[in-house]
Every structure is written in structure tokens, then in C-alpha cells.
């Protein structure tokens, strides 16, 4: 008998790290980033859709985001969605193009964003630990059912712990990079 494929657990831990990086993409720093608007949804055609499904988002300058709305009838809805997204952005309408200047961050706002980044990181650390707990429980069940030996259970546990440590280290490194980016003046 052999250990189950433990790489499925590692893949789930990797997804937590990827989710963290996606979350960080939505945090506004002093620079413009197209990913800043990834979470914005627009009321269009009687339903809700992602901004990038009805407009092209680009970054022509370091402190400016440009949103080119494909349907002229949606310009007002897109502008309203960006204003109400809670990002503190005020688009300027120019025909079917919205220009969104990115104001510099205050020190207080930087600290607040750093705390939010820390919360995102902690949420993903908890997700990784939950995957580890689930994997360890699965190994114990298999050992109790005599599907694997005690040695294989311990070996699997050691491997799972290694995956966990690596994932948490990547989360911590991503947090450190994001905090440095936020605190840059």
C-alpha cells in the first residue's frame, strides 16, 4: 500500500497563495494598476457583469487608469460602478473613455492598507492550515483503516508539513513585498 497523492493538497495550498496575490492586486497603492478595477461590477443590460467584460482597461501613465467603454449606453453605469466601488476613485468622462487619476496616498491611508493586506494574508494562512489539518486527518483515517502503515502516515505528515511551511513562507514574502509597495512614498 502507498500514500495517497499528497500533491492535491499542495495544489490547494498553492491556490491560497494565488488568491492572496489576486486580493493584493485590488489594493490601491500610489501607482495605477489595471488590476485595481478587477473587483468592479457594472449593472448592464439588466444584469451585473465584470467591468472588463464591457470595457477595456489600460494604464497609459503611472498615475492614470483609462477605461474605454465599448457601448456608449454603458458609460454612465461604468462611471457609477467605479465611484461606488469604495476605491476612492473619481473618473472623468470623455466620450466613451473614462480617465481615472490615482491620487497619492496619505500616511494614514497607507497604514490602513497595510493592515488590510495583513488581514488578507492571515485569511490565506488560515486556509493553508485548514488544508494541512484536512490532509493530516485523511492520513490518520487511512492509517486507522489499515490502508497505510504508521511509517507512511508519519512520512505523509512530514511531507504535508513541508508543503504548509513553503506556502506560508510564500504568503509572508508576498505580504512583505506588498507592504513595502504600499509604504513607498
mmCIF file of C-alpha atoms in Angstrom:
data_model
loop_
_atom_site.group_PDB
_atom_site.id
_atom_site.type_symbol
_atom_site.label_atom_id
_atom_site.label_comp_id
_atom_site.label_asym_id
_atom_site.label_seq_id
_atom_site.Cartn_x
_atom_site.Cartn_y
_atom_site.Cartn_z
ATOM 1 C CA UNK A 1 0.000 0.000 0.000
ATOM 2 C CA UNK A 2 1.156 3.512 -0.713
ATOM 3 C CA UNK A 3 0.406 7.043 0.312
ATOM 4 C CA UNK A 4 -2.356 8.894 -1.481
ATOM 5 C CA UNK A 5 -1.369 11.651 -3.898
ATOM 6 C CA UNK A 6 -0.412 14.437 -1.486
ATOM 7 C CA UNK A 7 0.150 16.877 -4.312
ATOM 8 C CA UNK A 8 -3.594 17.605 -4.454
ATOM 9 C CA UNK A 9 -3.209 19.192 -1.009
ATOM 10 C CA UNK A 10 -0.172 21.155 -2.191
ATOM 11 C CA UNK A 11 -2.168 22.397 -5.191
ATOM 12 C CA UNK A 12 -4.901 23.639 -2.851
ATOM 13 C CA UNK A 13 -2.271 25.456 -0.768
ATOM 14 C CA UNK A 14 -0.859 26.988 -3.963
ATOM 15 C CA UNK A 15 -4.351 28.240 -4.820
ATOM 16 C CA UNK A 16 -4.461 30.056 -1.464
ATOM 17 C CA UNK A 17 -1.207 31.841 -2.362
ATOM 18 C CA UNK A 18 -2.600 32.728 -5.803
ATOM 19 C CA UNK A 19 -5.821 34.024 -4.221
ATOM 20 C CA UNK A 20 -3.745 36.248 -1.932
ATOM 21 C CA UNK A 21 -1.924 37.757 -4.898
ATOM 22 C CA UNK A 22 -5.290 38.416 -6.569
ATOM 23 C CA UNK A 23 -6.530 40.099 -3.374
ATOM 24 C CA UNK A 24 -3.382 42.224 -3.276
ATOM 25 C CA UNK A 25 -3.997 43.303 -6.878
ATOM 26 C CA UNK A 26 -7.176 45.038 -5.724
ATOM 27 C CA UNK A 27 -5.386 47.041 -3.026
ATOM 28 C CA UNK A 28 -4.637 50.534 -4.220
ATOM 29 C CA UNK A 29 -1.123 51.773 -3.884
ATOM 30 C CA UNK A 30 0.125 55.130 -5.133
ATOM 31 C CA UNK A 31 0.565 53.717 -8.648
ATOM 32 C CA UNK A 32 -2.067 52.959 -11.255
ATOM 33 C CA UNK A 33 -2.773 49.291 -11.951
ATOM 34 C CA UNK A 34 -5.393 47.763 -14.223
ATOM 35 C CA UNK A 35 -5.984 45.025 -11.624
ATOM 36 C CA UNK A 36 -7.262 47.732 -9.263
ATOM 37 C CA UNK A 37 -10.585 47.617 -11.123
ATOM 38 C CA UNK A 38 -10.854 43.785 -11.283
ATOM 39 C CA UNK A 39 -13.420 43.709 -8.465
ATOM 40 C CA UNK A 40 -15.682 46.379 -10.033
ATOM 41 C CA UNK A 41 -19.035 45.115 -11.324
ATOM 42 C CA UNK A 42 -21.323 47.085 -13.620
ATOM 43 C CA UNK A 43 -25.117 46.971 -13.953
ATOM 44 C CA UNK A 44 -25.550 46.448 -17.675
ATOM 45 C CA UNK A 45 -28.315 45.054 -19.835
ATOM 46 C CA UNK A 46 -30.400 44.108 -16.796
ATOM 47 C CA UNK A 47 -27.669 42.053 -15.123
ATOM 48 C CA UNK A 48 -24.365 42.501 -13.323
ATOM 49 C CA UNK A 49 -21.084 41.939 -15.157
ATOM 50 C CA UNK A 50 -17.402 42.474 -14.545
ATOM 51 C CA UNK A 51 -16.007 45.805 -15.733
ATOM 52 C CA UNK A 52 -13.545 44.086 -18.072
ATOM 53 C CA UNK A 53 -16.500 42.378 -19.828
ATOM 54 C CA UNK A 54 -17.864 45.726 -21.070
ATOM 55 C CA UNK A 55 -14.739 47.916 -21.295
ATOM 56 C CA UNK A 56 -11.009 47.844 -21.957
ATOM 57 C CA UNK A 57 -8.857 48.886 -19.001
ATOM 58 C CA UNK A 58 -5.357 50.267 -19.592
ATOM 59 C CA UNK A 59 -2.694 52.248 -17.751
ATOM 60 C CA UNK A 60 -1.331 54.980 -20.064
ATOM 61 C CA UNK A 61 0.546 56.793 -17.260
ATOM 62 C CA UNK A 62 1.863 55.807 -13.809
ATOM 63 C CA UNK A 63 -0.940 57.742 -12.054
ATOM 64 C CA UNK A 64 -3.772 57.301 -14.551
ATOM 65 C CA UNK A 65 -6.105 54.446 -15.483
ATOM 66 C CA UNK A 66 -8.028 54.645 -18.741
ATOM 67 C CA UNK A 67 -11.307 52.745 -19.217
ATOM 68 C CA UNK A 68 -12.604 52.580 -22.794
ATOM 69 C CA UNK A 69 -16.286 51.563 -22.642
ATOM 70 C CA UNK A 70 -17.369 49.588 -25.704
ATOM 71 C CA UNK A 71 -21.075 50.540 -25.601
ATOM 72 C CA UNK A 72 -21.826 54.259 -25.355
ATOM 73 C CA UNK A 73 -25.028 53.468 -23.416
ATOM 74 C CA UNK A 74 -22.997 51.944 -20.562
ATOM 75 C CA UNK A 75 -20.679 54.899 -19.904
ATOM 76 C CA UNK A 76 -22.856 56.277 -17.082
ATOM 77 C CA UNK A 77 -23.243 52.792 -15.495
ATOM 78 C CA UNK A 78 -19.479 52.177 -15.624
ATOM 79 C CA UNK A 79 -18.723 55.588 -14.114
ATOM 80 C CA UNK A 80 -21.252 54.979 -11.324
ATOM 81 C CA UNK A 81 -19.831 51.493 -10.639
ATOM 82 C CA UNK A 82 -16.273 52.859 -10.300
ATOM 83 C CA UNK A 83 -17.395 55.688 -7.990
ATOM 84 C CA UNK A 84 -19.378 53.272 -5.786
ATOM 85 C CA UNK A 85 -16.684 50.567 -5.636
ATOM 86 C CA UNK A 86 -15.192 52.020 -2.443
ATOM 87 C CA UNK A 87 -11.804 52.609 -4.036
ATOM 88 C CA UNK A 88 -11.844 56.385 -3.562
ATOM 89 C CA UNK A 89 -11.587 56.985 -7.310
ATOM 90 C CA UNK A 90 -13.367 59.707 -9.304
ATOM 91 C CA UNK A 91 -13.495 59.018 -13.052
ATOM 92 C CA UNK A 92 -13.534 61.864 -15.565
ATOM 93 C CA UNK A 93 -15.758 61.129 -18.570
ATOM 94 C CA UNK A 94 -14.502 61.981 -22.055
ATOM 95 C CA UNK A 95 -16.916 60.464 -24.598
ATOM 96 C CA UNK A 96 -16.671 56.686 -24.251
ATOM 97 C CA UNK A 97 -13.395 56.897 -22.323
ATOM 98 C CA UNK A 98 -13.130 57.334 -18.578
ATOM 99 C CA UNK A 99 -9.876 58.715 -17.231
ATOM 100 C CA UNK A 100 -9.252 57.852 -13.607
ATOM 101 C CA UNK A 101 -6.477 59.826 -11.881
ATOM 102 C CA UNK A 102 -4.878 57.976 -8.970
ATOM 103 C CA UNK A 103 -4.382 60.408 -6.094
ATOM 104 C CA UNK A 104 -1.320 59.985 -3.875
ATOM 105 C CA UNK A 105 -1.959 58.103 -0.636
ATOM 106 C CA UNK A 106 -1.875 59.773 2.762
ATOM 107 C CA UNK A 107 0.251 58.228 5.516
ATOM 108 C CA UNK A 108 -2.890 57.237 7.405
ATOM 109 C CA UNK A 109 -4.349 55.501 4.328
ATOM 110 C CA UNK A 110 -1.057 53.669 3.740
ATOM 111 C CA UNK A 111 -1.145 52.254 7.273
ATOM 112 C CA UNK A 112 -4.779 51.256 6.807
ATOM 113 C CA UNK A 113 -3.947 49.475 3.523
ATOM 114 C CA UNK A 114 -1.023 47.682 5.177
ATOM 115 C CA UNK A 115 -3.416 46.392 7.869
ATOM 116 C CA UNK A 116 -5.871 45.222 5.212
ATOM 117 C CA UNK A 117 -3.028 43.441 3.399
ATOM 118 C CA UNK A 118 -2.113 41.741 6.683
ATOM 119 C CA UNK A 119 -5.721 40.573 7.122
ATOM 120 C CA UNK A 120 -5.757 39.154 3.588
ATOM 121 C CA UNK A 121 -2.512 37.298 4.324
ATOM 122 C CA UNK A 122 -3.847 35.902 7.621
ATOM 123 C CA UNK A 123 -7.014 34.674 5.887
ATOM 124 C CA UNK A 124 -4.902 32.721 3.390
ATOM 125 C CA UNK A 125 -2.598 31.377 6.130
ATOM 126 C CA UNK A 126 -5.712 30.007 7.858
ATOM 127 C CA UNK A 127 -6.832 28.460 4.546
ATOM 128 C CA UNK A 128 -3.437 26.750 4.167
ATOM 129 C CA UNK A 129 -3.576 25.456 7.752
ATOM 130 C CA UNK A 130 -7.085 24.111 7.146
ATOM 131 C CA UNK A 131 -5.806 22.162 4.131
ATOM 132 C CA UNK A 132 -2.990 20.793 6.313
ATOM 133 C CA UNK A 133 -5.453 19.767 9.040
ATOM 134 C CA UNK A 134 -7.669 18.042 6.487
ATOM 135 C CA UNK A 135 -4.678 16.204 4.979
ATOM 136 C CA UNK A 136 -3.487 15.040 8.412
ATOM 137 C CA UNK A 137 -6.993 13.807 9.272
ATOM 138 C CA UNK A 138 -7.179 11.906 5.976
ATOM 139 C CA UNK A 139 -3.815 10.263 6.692
ATOM 140 C CA UNK A 140 -4.971 9.260 10.203
ATOM 141 C CA UNK A 141 -8.188 7.755 8.812
ATOM 142 C CA UNK A 142 -6.213 5.771 6.251
ATOM 143 C CA UNK A 143 -3.841 4.519 8.953
ATOM 144 C CA UNK A 144 -6.749 3.501 11.220
ATOM 145 C CA UNK A 145 -8.387 1.665 8.302
ATOM 146 C CA UNK A 146 -5.042 -0.122 7.727
ATOM 147 C CA UNK A 147 -4.752 1.328 4.225
ATOM 148 C CA UNK A 148 -1.291 2.738 5.060
ATOM 149 C CA UNK A 149 1.261 1.940 7.763
ATOM 150 C CA UNK A 150 2.190 4.221 10.676
ATOM 151 C CA UNK A 151 5.502 4.966 8.978
ATOM 152 C CA UNK A 152 3.719 6.027 5.796
ATOM 153 C CA UNK A 153 1.375 8.213 7.852
ATOM 154 C CA UNK A 154 4.357 9.931 9.501
ATOM 155 C CA UNK A 155 6.142 10.320 6.161
ATOM 156 C CA UNK A 156 2.981 11.808 4.620
ATOM 157 C CA UNK A 157 2.557 14.130 7.605
ATOM 158 C CA UNK A 158 6.137 15.341 7.223
ATOM 159 C CA UNK A 159 5.591 15.982 3.512
ATOM 160 C CA UNK A 160 2.323 17.856 4.165
ATOM 161 C CA UNK A 161 4.066 19.974 6.830
ATOM 162 C CA UNK A 162 6.769 20.826 4.273
ATOM 163 C CA UNK A 163 4.094 21.949 1.776
ATOM 164 C CA UNK A 164 2.459 24.019 4.526
ATOM 165 C CA UNK A 165 5.709 25.694 5.576
ATOM 166 C CA UNK A 166 6.546 26.542 1.952
ATOM 167 C CA UNK A 167 3.074 28.005 1.280
ATOM 168 C CA UNK A 168 3.122 30.122 4.452
ATOM 169 C CA UNK A 169 6.618 31.350 3.605
ATOM 170 C CA UNK A 170 5.390 32.446 0.146
ATOM 171 C CA UNK A 171 2.409 34.205 1.771
ATOM 172 C CA UNK A 172 4.721 36.032 4.191
ATOM 173 C CA UNK A 173 7.052 37.059 1.345
ATOM 174 C CA UNK A 174 4.130 38.346 -0.753
ATOM 175 C CA UNK A 175 2.887 40.336 2.254
ATOM 176 C CA UNK A 176 6.316 41.851 2.829
ATOM 177 C CA UNK A 177 6.541 42.913 -0.842
ATOM 178 C CA UNK A 178 3.021 44.409 -0.799
ATOM 179 C CA UNK A 179 3.639 46.292 2.453
ATOM 180 C CA UNK A 180 6.859 47.752 1.028
ATOM 181 C CA UNK A 181 4.950 48.787 -2.118
ATOM 182 C CA UNK A 182 2.205 50.429 -0.038
ATOM 183 C CA UNK A 183 4.617 52.308 2.208
ATOM 184 C CA UNK A 184 6.719 53.631 -0.691
ATOM 185 C CA UNK A 185 6.352 57.388 -0.945
#
